[in-house]
Coordinates of C-alpha atoms in Angstrom, one line a residue:
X1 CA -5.1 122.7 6.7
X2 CA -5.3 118.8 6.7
X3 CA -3.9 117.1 3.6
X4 CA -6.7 114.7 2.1
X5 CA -6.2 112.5 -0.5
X6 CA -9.3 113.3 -3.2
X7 CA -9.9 110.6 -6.2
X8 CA -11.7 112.0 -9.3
X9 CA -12.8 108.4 -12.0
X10 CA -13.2 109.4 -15.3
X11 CA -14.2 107.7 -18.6
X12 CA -11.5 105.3 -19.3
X13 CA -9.0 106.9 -21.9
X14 CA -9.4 110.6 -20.4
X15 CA -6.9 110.3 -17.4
X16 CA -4.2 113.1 -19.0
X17 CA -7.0 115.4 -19.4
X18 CA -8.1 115.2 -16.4
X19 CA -4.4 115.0 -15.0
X20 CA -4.2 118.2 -17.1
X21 CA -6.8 119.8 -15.5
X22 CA -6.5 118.9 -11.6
X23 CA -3.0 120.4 -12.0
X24 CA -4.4 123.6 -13.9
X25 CA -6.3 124.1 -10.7
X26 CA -3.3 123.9 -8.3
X27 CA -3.5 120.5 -7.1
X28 CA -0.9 117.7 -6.7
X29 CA -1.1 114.3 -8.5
X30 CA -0.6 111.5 -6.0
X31 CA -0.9 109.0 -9.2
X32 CA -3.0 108.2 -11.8
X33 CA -4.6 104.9 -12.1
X34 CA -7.4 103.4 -15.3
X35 CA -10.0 105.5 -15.3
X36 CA -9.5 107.7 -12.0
X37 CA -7.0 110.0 -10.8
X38 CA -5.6 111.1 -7.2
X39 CA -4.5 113.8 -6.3
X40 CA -3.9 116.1 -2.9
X41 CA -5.9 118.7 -1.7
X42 CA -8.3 120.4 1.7
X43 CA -11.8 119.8 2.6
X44 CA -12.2 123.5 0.5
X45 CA -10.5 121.6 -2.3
X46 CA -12.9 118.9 -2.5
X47 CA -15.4 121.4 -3.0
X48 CA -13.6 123.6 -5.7
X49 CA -13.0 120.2 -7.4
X50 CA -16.9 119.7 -7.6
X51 CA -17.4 123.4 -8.6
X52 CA -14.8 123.4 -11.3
X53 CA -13.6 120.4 -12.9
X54 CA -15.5 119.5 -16.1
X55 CA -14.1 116.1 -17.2
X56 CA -14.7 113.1 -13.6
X57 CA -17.7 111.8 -12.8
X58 CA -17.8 112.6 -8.9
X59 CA -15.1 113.7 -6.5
X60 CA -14.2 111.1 -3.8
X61 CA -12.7 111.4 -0.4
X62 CA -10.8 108.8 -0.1
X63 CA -10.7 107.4 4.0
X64 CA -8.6 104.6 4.2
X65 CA -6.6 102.1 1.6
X66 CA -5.3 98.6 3.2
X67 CA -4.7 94.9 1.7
X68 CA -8.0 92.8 2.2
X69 CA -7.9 88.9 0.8
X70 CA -10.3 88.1 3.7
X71 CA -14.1 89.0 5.2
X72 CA -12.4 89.1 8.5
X73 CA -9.5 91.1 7.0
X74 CA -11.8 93.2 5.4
X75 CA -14.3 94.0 8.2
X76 CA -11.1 94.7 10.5
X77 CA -9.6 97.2 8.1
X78 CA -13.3 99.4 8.0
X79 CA -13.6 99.1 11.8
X80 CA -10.1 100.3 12.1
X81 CA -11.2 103.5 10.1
X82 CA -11.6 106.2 12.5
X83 CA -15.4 106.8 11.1
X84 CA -16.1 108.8 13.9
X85 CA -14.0 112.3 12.5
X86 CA -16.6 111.9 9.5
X87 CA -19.6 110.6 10.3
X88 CA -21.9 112.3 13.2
X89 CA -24.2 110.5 15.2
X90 CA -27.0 110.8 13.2
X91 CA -25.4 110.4 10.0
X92 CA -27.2 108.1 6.7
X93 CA -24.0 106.1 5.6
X94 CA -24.6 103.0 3.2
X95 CA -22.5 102.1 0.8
X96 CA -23.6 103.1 -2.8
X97 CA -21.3 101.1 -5.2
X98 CA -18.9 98.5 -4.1
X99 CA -16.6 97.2 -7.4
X100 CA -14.1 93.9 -6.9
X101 CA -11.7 93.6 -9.8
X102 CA -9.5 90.5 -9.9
X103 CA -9.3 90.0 -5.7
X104 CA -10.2 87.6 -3.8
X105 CA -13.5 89.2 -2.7
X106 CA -15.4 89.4 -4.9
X107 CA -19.5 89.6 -4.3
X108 CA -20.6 93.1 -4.1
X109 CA -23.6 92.1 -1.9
X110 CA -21.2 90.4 0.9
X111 CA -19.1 93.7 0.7
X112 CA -21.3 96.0 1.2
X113 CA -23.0 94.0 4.0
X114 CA -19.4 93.5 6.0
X115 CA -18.6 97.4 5.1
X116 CA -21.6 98.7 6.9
X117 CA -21.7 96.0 10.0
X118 CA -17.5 97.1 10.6
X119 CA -18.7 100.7 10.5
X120 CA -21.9 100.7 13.0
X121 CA -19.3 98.2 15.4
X122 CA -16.9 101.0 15.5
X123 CA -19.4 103.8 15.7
X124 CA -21.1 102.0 18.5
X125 CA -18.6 101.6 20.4
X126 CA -17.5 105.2 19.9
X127 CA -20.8 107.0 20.6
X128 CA -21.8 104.5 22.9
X129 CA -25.0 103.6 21.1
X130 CA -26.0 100.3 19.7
X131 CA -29.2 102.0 17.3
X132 CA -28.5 104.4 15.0
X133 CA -31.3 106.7 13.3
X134 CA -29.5 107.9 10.5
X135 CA -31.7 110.9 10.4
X136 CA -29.1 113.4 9.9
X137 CA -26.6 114.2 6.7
X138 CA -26.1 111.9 3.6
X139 CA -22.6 110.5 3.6
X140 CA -22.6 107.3 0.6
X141 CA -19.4 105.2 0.5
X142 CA -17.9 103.8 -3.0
X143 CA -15.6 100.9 -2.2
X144 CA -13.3 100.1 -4.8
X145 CA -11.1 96.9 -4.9
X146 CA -8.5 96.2 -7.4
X147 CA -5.6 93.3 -6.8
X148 CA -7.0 92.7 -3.1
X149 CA -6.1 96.7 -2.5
X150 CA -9.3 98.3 -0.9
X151 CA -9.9 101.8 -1.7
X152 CA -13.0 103.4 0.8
X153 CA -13.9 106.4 -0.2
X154 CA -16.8 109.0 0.8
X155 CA -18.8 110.2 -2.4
X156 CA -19.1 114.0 -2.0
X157 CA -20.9 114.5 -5.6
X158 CA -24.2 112.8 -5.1
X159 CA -25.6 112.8 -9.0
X160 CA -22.8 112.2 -10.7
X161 CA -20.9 115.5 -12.3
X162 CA -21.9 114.9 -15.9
X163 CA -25.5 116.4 -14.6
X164 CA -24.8 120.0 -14.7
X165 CA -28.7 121.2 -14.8
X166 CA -29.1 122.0 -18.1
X167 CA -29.7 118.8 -20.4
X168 CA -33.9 117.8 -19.9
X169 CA -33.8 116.2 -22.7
X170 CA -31.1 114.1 -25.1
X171 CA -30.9 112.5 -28.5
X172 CA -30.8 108.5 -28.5
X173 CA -27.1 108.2 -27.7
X174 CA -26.1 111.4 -26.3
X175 CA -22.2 111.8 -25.3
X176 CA -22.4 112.7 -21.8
X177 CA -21.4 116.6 -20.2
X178 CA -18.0 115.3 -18.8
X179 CA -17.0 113.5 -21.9
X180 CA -17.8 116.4 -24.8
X181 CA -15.7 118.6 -22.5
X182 CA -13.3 116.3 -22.3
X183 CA -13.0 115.8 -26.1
X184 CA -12.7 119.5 -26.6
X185 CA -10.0 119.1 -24.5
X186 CA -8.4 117.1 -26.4
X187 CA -8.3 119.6 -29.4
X188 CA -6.5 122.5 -29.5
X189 CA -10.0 124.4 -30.3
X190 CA -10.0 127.5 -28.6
X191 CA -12.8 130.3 -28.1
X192 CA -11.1 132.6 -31.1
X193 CA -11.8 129.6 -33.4
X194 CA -14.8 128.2 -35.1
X195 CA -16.4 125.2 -34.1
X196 CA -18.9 123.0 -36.1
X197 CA -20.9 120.0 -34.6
X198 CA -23.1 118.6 -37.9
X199 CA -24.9 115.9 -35.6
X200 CA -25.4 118.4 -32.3
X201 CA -28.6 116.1 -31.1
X202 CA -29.2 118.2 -27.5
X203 CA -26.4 120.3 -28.3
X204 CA -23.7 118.7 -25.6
X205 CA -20.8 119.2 -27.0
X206 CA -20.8 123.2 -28.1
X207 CA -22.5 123.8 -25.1
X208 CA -19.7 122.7 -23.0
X209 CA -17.7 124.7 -25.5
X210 CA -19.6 128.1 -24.7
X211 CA -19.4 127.2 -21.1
X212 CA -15.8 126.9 -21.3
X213 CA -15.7 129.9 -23.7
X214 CA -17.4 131.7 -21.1
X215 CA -15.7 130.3 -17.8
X216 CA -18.8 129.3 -16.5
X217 CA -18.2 126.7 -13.8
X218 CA -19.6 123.4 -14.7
X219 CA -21.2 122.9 -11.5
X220 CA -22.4 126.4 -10.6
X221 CA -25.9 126.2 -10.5
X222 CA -26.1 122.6 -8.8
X223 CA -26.1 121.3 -5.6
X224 CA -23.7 118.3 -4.0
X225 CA -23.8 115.6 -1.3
X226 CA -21.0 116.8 0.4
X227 CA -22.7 120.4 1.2
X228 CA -24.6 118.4 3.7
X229 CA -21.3 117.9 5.7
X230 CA -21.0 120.9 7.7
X231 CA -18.9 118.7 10.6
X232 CA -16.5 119.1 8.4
X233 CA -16.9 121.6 5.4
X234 CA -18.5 124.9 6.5
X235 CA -21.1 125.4 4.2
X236 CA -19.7 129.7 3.7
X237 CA -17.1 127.4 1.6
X238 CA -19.6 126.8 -0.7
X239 CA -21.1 130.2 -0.8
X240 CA -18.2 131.9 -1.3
X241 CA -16.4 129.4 -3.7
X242 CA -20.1 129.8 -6.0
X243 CA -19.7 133.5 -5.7
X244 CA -16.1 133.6 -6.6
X245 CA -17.3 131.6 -9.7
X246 CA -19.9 133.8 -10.8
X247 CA -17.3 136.7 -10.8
X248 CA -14.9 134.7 -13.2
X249 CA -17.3 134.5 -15.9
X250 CA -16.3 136.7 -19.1
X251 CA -19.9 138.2 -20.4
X252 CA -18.5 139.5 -23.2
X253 CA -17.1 136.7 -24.8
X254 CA -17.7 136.2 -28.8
X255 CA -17.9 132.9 -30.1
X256 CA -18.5 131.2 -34.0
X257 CA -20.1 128.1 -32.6
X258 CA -22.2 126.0 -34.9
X259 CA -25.0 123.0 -34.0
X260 CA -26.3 121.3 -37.1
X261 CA -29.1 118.5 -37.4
X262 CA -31.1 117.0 -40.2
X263 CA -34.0 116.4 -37.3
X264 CA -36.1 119.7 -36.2
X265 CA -36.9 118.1 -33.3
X266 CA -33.9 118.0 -31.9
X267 CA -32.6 120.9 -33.2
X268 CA -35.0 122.8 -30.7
X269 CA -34.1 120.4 -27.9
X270 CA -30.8 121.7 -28.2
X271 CA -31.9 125.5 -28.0
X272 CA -33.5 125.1 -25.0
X273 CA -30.7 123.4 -23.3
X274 CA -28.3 126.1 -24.4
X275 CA -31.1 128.2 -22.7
X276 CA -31.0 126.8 -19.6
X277 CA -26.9 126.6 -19.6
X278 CA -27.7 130.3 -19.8
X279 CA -25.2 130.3 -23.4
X280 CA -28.0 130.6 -25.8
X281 CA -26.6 133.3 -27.6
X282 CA -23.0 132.1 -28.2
X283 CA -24.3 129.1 -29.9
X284 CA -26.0 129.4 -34.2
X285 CA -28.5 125.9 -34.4
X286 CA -30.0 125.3 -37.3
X287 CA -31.6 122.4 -39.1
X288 CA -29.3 121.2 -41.9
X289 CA -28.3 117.8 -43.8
X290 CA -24.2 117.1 -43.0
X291 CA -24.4 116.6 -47.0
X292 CA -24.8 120.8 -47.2
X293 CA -22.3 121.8 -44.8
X294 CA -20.1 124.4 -46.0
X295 CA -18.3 127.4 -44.7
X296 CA -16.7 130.2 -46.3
X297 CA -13.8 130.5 -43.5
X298 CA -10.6 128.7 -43.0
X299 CA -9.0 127.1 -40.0
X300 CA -12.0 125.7 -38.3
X301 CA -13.3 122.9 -36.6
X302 CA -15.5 119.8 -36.4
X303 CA -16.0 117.8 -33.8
X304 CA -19.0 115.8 -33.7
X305 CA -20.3 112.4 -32.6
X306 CA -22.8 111.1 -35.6
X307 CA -24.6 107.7 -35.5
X308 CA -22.9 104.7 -34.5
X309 CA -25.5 102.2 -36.0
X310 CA -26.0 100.6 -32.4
X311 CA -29.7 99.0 -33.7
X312 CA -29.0 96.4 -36.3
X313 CA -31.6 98.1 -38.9
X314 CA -29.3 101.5 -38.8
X315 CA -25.8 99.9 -39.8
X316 CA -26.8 99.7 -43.0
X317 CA -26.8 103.7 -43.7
X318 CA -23.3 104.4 -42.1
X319 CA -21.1 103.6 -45.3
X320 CA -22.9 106.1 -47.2
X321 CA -23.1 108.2 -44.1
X322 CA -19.8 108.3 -43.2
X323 CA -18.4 108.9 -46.9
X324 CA -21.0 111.9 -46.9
X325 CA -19.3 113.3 -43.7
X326 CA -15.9 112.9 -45.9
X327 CA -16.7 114.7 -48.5
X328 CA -18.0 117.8 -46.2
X329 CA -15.2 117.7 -44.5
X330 CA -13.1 117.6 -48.1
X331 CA -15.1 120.5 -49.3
X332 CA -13.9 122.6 -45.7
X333 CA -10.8 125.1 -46.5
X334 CA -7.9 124.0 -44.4
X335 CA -10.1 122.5 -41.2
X336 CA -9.6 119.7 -38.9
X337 CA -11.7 117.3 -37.9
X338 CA -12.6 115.4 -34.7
X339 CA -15.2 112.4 -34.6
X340 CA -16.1 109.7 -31.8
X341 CA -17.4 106.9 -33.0
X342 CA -17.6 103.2 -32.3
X343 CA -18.2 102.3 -36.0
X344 CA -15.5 100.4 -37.0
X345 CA -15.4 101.3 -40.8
X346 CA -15.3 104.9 -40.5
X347 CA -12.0 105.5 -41.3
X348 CA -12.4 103.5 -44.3
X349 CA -15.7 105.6 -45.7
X350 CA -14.2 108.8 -44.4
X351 CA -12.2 108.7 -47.0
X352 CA -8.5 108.4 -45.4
X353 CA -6.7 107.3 -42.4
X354 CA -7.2 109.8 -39.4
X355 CA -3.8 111.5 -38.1
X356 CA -4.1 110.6 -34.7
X357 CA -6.8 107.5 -33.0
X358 CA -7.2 107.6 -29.4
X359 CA -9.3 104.5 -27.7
X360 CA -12.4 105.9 -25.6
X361 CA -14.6 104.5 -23.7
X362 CA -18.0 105.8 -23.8
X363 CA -20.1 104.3 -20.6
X364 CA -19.3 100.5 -21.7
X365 CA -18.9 101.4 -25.2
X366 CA -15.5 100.7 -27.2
X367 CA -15.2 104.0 -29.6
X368 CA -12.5 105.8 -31.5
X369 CA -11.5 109.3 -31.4
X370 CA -10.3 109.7 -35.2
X371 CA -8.4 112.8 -35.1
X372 CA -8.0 115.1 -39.1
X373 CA -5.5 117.9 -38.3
X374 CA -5.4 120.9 -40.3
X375 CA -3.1 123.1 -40.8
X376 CA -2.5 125.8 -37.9
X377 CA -3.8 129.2 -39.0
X378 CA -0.8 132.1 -39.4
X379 CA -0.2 133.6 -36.2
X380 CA -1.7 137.1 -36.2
X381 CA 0.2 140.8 -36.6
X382 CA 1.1 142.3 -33.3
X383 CA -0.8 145.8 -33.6
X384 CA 1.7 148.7 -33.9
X385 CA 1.5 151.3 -31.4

């Protein structure tokens, strides 16, 4: 089958996860660039990719990549795209999102405007119509240009991957579905192992954890953009990559996941969006101050993403806050701890210096990914036969 090149953007500082990932499915890196990576794949590909990958934010077919410094360059590389092998007659193209990053072009509007005009010249001259109706099929264009290098690409995700179906309702500054996966990914937490959230809000990240506990596909139960192109995806593709899906998921998985928050309110908000991720009953939430967290096991985890004090009013609390979440933490037997936080101080009211800091981008905010490690638990006795 034809060899497309596929582009998956990310939150900025998550590219080797999602590197890590792509390649767990059996895909080739082309290269990996900030905050997206490209990699080689089928038209069944780009729909496994939407299906299956927990960390991007959309999966983009990329068309064409030239050198623009020019309009007239510009609108000559899009008419020189061969839209027609894409885009049907009746096709709705417009282009969504148009970025310019240090080039020479640089207003969005005046992109977006050349983009479209370049396209309906070529595709008029194809089809041998000057009106289009654009009645038919959804196909949105992202043009990304970086260094005067355009990047067209066909947006095959529609809502962007992070809304799986099951979060109605959030906590003031929720971590987003694709990030809290991708921050468990970045642990070496696995299903066997206990895992505490003491500021769960809507419950993000254990629920990503019981879906990956549980090899639920992240984008099982939603629908995408590009399962309108049945030129070229037949839409049994779908069906039968959905069904293939549903058979991979283990049932009969146990977990020891833990949500914790001092507000009730949320603490049902995040029952009900374990309910509808359909992992309800992997998942113990309760309402509980991080100032009584305990447990009587060893060798687990937190990972969490408390308050970052992002109203002026709130900053205030987070010393005492944070040195609260360091004693918890002291009082846990050999566990490690994981925090995201954009709250410069922590380290300093945690207590000590984390073992590893990774820089993260959350939307446009700067945060930290301060890193405790524990001790690894003693690898377990082989049963005798």
């Amino acid at each position: 089958m034809e060899q497309l090149q596929i582009a998956a953007p990310c939150h900025f500082g998550m590219e080797a996860v999602l590197k890590r990932e792509i390649y767990d499915l059996g895909y080739e890196i082309s290269r990996v660039e900030d905050g997206r990576v490209i990699f080689e794949g089928d038209y069944e590909a780009l729909a496994y990719a939407n299906i299956h990958l927990r960390t991007p934010e959309r999966i983009l077919l990329v068309v064409a990549e030239f050198e623009a410094r020019s309009w007239e360059e510009l609108f000559q590389g899009i008419r020189g795209i061969a839209w027609e092998n894409y885009l049907p007659k009746d096709a709705k193209f417009w282009v969504t999102k148009a970025t310019s990053v240090k080039s020479e072009l640089f207003s969005t509007r005046d992109i977006q405007s050349i983009v479209k005009r370049a396209m309906v010249e070529r595709m008029s001259k194809v089809y041998g119509i000057s009106h289009f109706p654009e009645t038919g099929a959804e196909y949105p264009l992202r043009i990304f240009i970086m260094k005067n290098r355009v990047m067209v690409t066909l947006d095959s995700t529609g809502l962007p991957l992070h809304k799986r179906g099951y979060r109605t309702l959030t906590s003031k500054a929720p971590l987003s579905e694709t990030l809290a996966a991708g921050l468990l990914m970045l642990t070496p937490w696995h299903a066997d192992r206990i895992l505490m959230d003491p500021f769960c809000g809507s419950g993000t990240i254990l629920i990503e954890a019981a879906m990956m506990a549980a090899n639920i596909a992240p984008g099982l139960d939603r629908s995408f953009t590009g399962e309108q192109w049945t030129n070229l995806i037949d839409p049994q593709v779908w069906r039968d990559l959905r069904a293939d899906a549903r058979g991979q998921i283990n049932p009969d998985v146990r977990t020891n996941l833990q949500g914790y928050d001092l507000d009730p309110r949320m603490v049902e908000i995040a029952r009900q969006n374990a309910r509808r991720a359909g992992v309800a009953d992997l998942i113990h939430f309760q309402q509980r101050d991080v100032r009584d967290t305990s447990h009587p096991k060893k060798y687990g985890f937190i990972l969490t993403n408390p308050p970052y004090g992002e109203r002026l009013e709130d900053q205030k609390d987070l010393p005492e806050l944070y040195a609260a979440i360091g004693r918890a933490y002291r009082s846990l037997d050999d566990w490690s701890m994981y925090i995201i936080t954009s709250y410069e101080d922590a380290q300093k009211y945690l207590g000590r210096k984390a073992d590893k800091n990774r820089k993260i981008y959350n939307g446009m905010i700067k945060t930290y990914f301060y890193q405790y490690l524990g001790p690894k638990p003693p690898r377990r006795k082989k049963q005798e036969n």
